[in-house]
Tab-separated table of C-alpha atoms in Angstrom:
chain	number	residue	atom	x	y	z
A	463	UNK	CA	11.831	-7.951	24.079
A	464	UNK	CA	10.422	-4.565	22.183
A	465	UNK	CA	11.042	-1.408	23.157
A	466	UNK	CA	9.458	1.848	21.904
A	467	UNK	CA	9.980	4.832	21.874
A	468	UNK	CA	7.740	7.304	21.208
A	469	UNK	CA	7.912	11.619	20.239
A	470	UNK	CA	6.163	14.559	19.268
A	471	UNK	CA	4.008	15.365	21.355
A	472	UNK	CA	3.432	19.646	22.950
A	473	UNK	CA	1.278	22.333	22.897
A	474	UNK	CA	-0.456	23.454	20.895
A	475	UNK	CA	-3.387	25.764	20.069
A	476	UNK	CA	-7.034	24.460	19.390
A	477	UNK	CA	-7.619	23.448	15.408
A	478	UNK	CA	-3.763	22.742	15.471
A	479	UNK	CA	-1.465	19.769	14.086
A	480	UNK	CA	1.231	17.284	15.482
A	481	UNK	CA	2.333	13.995	14.763
A	482	UNK	CA	3.928	11.548	17.313
A	483	UNK	CA	6.560	9.060	16.216
A	484	UNK	CA	7.050	5.738	17.989
A	485	UNK	CA	10.249	3.596	17.069
A	486	UNK	CA	10.387	-0.019	17.424
A	487	UNK	CA	13.181	-1.671	19.145
A	488	UNK	CA	14.221	-5.112	19.521
A	489	UNK	CA	12.325	-8.404	18.477
A	490	UNK	CA	9.205	-6.761	15.779
A	491	UNK	CA	9.740	-9.214	12.778
A	492	UNK	CA	6.208	-10.714	13.740
A	493	UNK	CA	4.308	-7.825	15.366
A	494	UNK	CA	0.822	-7.898	13.561
A	495	UNK	CA	-0.933	-4.865	15.035
A	496	UNK	CA	-0.430	-1.366	16.432
A	497	UNK	CA	-1.787	0.940	18.550
A	498	UNK	CA	-2.174	4.174	19.487
A	499	UNK	CA	-3.807	5.125	23.287
A	500	UNK	CA	-3.920	8.402	25.200
A	501	UNK	CA	-4.882	8.669	29.163
A	502	UNK	CA	-6.322	11.787	30.212
A	503	UNK	CA	-5.545	12.865	34.210
A	504	UNK	CA	-8.234	11.073	35.915
A	505	UNK	CA	-9.854	9.013	33.422
A	506	UNK	CA	-8.694	6.147	31.394
A	507	UNK	CA	-6.567	5.129	29.243
A	508	UNK	CA	-8.363	4.652	25.700
A	509	UNK	CA	-7.555	3.897	21.991
A	510	UNK	CA	-7.339	6.303	19.886
A	511	UNK	CA	-6.215	4.376	16.747
A	512	UNK	CA	-4.965	0.818	15.732
A	513	UNK	CA	-3.603	-0.271	12.829
A	514	UNK	CA	-2.729	-4.317	11.671
A	515	UNK	CA	-0.730	-6.490	9.623
A	516	UNK	CA	-2.495	-6.037	6.365
A	517	UNK	CA	-2.374	-1.925	6.563
A	518	UNK	CA	-6.111	-1.904	8.162
A	519	UNK	CA	-6.910	0.780	10.346
A	520	UNK	CA	-9.302	1.533	13.089
A	521	UNK	CA	-10.200	4.674	14.877
A	522	UNK	CA	-11.992	5.408	18.029
A	523	UNK	CA	-14.952	7.495	16.996
A	524	UNK	CA	-13.679	11.612	18.619
A	525	UNK	CA	-10.542	11.383	16.631
A	526	UNK	CA	-12.058	9.902	12.629
A	527	UNK	CA	-11.491	12.115	11.072
A	528	UNK	CA	-9.110	14.245	12.166
A	529	UNK	CA	-6.309	11.794	13.189
A	530	UNK	CA	-4.310	9.067	10.881
A	531	UNK	CA	-2.472	6.074	11.864
A	532	UNK	CA	0.496	5.223	9.689
A	533	UNK	CA	3.046	2.969	9.829
A	534	UNK	CA	7.035	2.529	8.141
A	535	UNK	CA	8.150	-0.964	8.173
A	536	UNK	CA	11.579	-0.020	7.269
A	537	UNK	CA	11.763	1.988	9.998
A	538	UNK	CA	10.019	-0.151	12.539
A	539	UNK	CA	8.410	3.472	12.695
A	540	UNK	CA	4.956	4.552	13.846
A	541	UNK	CA	3.409	6.962	13.106
A	542	UNK	CA	-0.044	9.710	15.087
A	543	UNK	CA	-1.258	12.613	12.197
A	544	UNK	CA	-2.867	14.775	14.376
A	545	UNK	CA	-5.274	17.604	12.933
A	546	UNK	CA	-7.863	19.486	14.346
A	547	UNK	CA	-6.905	19.548	17.701
A	548	UNK	CA	-9.585	19.969	20.203
A	549	UNK	CA	-8.107	20.256	23.791
A	550	UNK	CA	-10.544	16.889	24.307
A	551	UNK	CA	-7.142	15.838	22.790
A	552	UNK	CA	-5.119	16.536	25.667
A	553	UNK	CA	-3.151	13.620	27.117
A	554	UNK	CA	-0.984	11.380	27.597
A	555	UNK	CA	-0.133	9.350	23.693
A	556	UNK	CA	1.357	5.997	24.305
A	557	UNK	CA	1.956	3.373	21.329
A	558	UNK	CA	1.456	-0.052	21.722
A	559	UNK	CA	2.908	-3.124	19.949
A	560	UNK	CA	1.005	-6.992	19.439
A	561	UNK	CA	3.924	-9.553	19.141
A	562	UNK	CA	2.963	-13.517	18.869
A	563	UNK	CA	-0.119	-13.318	17.445
A	564	UNK	CA	-3.362	-10.933	15.349
A	565	UNK	CA	-4.962	-8.946	17.475
A	566	UNK	CA	-9.235	-8.614	17.657
A	567	UNK	CA	-9.511	-5.557	18.585
A	568	UNK	CA	-7.293	-3.317	18.261
A	569	UNK	CA	-8.276	-0.297	20.056
A	570	UNK	CA	-8.360	-2.710	23.236
A	571	UNK	CA	-6.012	-2.432	25.195
A	572	UNK	CA	-5.445	-5.867	26.993
A	573	UNK	CA	-4.408	-6.630	23.310
A	574	UNK	CA	-0.994	-5.141	23.768
A	575	UNK	CA	1.954	-6.606	25.503
A	576	UNK	CA	4.362	-3.995	25.183
A	577	UNK	CA	3.990	0.042	25.547
A	578	UNK	CA	6.634	2.788	25.194
A	579	UNK	CA	6.915	5.352	27.983
A	580	UNK	CA	4.751	7.735	26.669
A	581	UNK	CA	4.363	11.359	25.175
A	582	UNK	CA	2.620	14.425	26.375
A	583	UNK	CA	0.163	16.552	23.972
A	584	UNK	CA	-1.731	19.140	25.070
A	585	UNK	CA	-3.743	21.207	23.335
A	586	UNK	CA	-4.987	24.756	24.857
A	587	UNK	CA	-8.620	26.770	23.415
């Protein structure tokens, strides 16, 4: 079983930055891809950024050039650096991991089998 705990959310003004962290514990050594997703009220959960086992990264068009996903394998931690935040980035942010196989699309939520509880990000104009 894998446990994921996100932190780093908060309230910022437009143009500001936040860094989200996701610490994983449990059965993590065969984690093949990891991702960040977000869900705004009344909207479906969408992929924001993903990273595979070779550290290849994928981003949603809406965050390219502003967000950076990274990982520290020694700390079992996934990060999401968010810069130039916009009000439309306001959402609950979730980290996710896939254990037991490679991802075809690291932004597809159906790929993942473990999820964190989420951390709220609020961006004011």
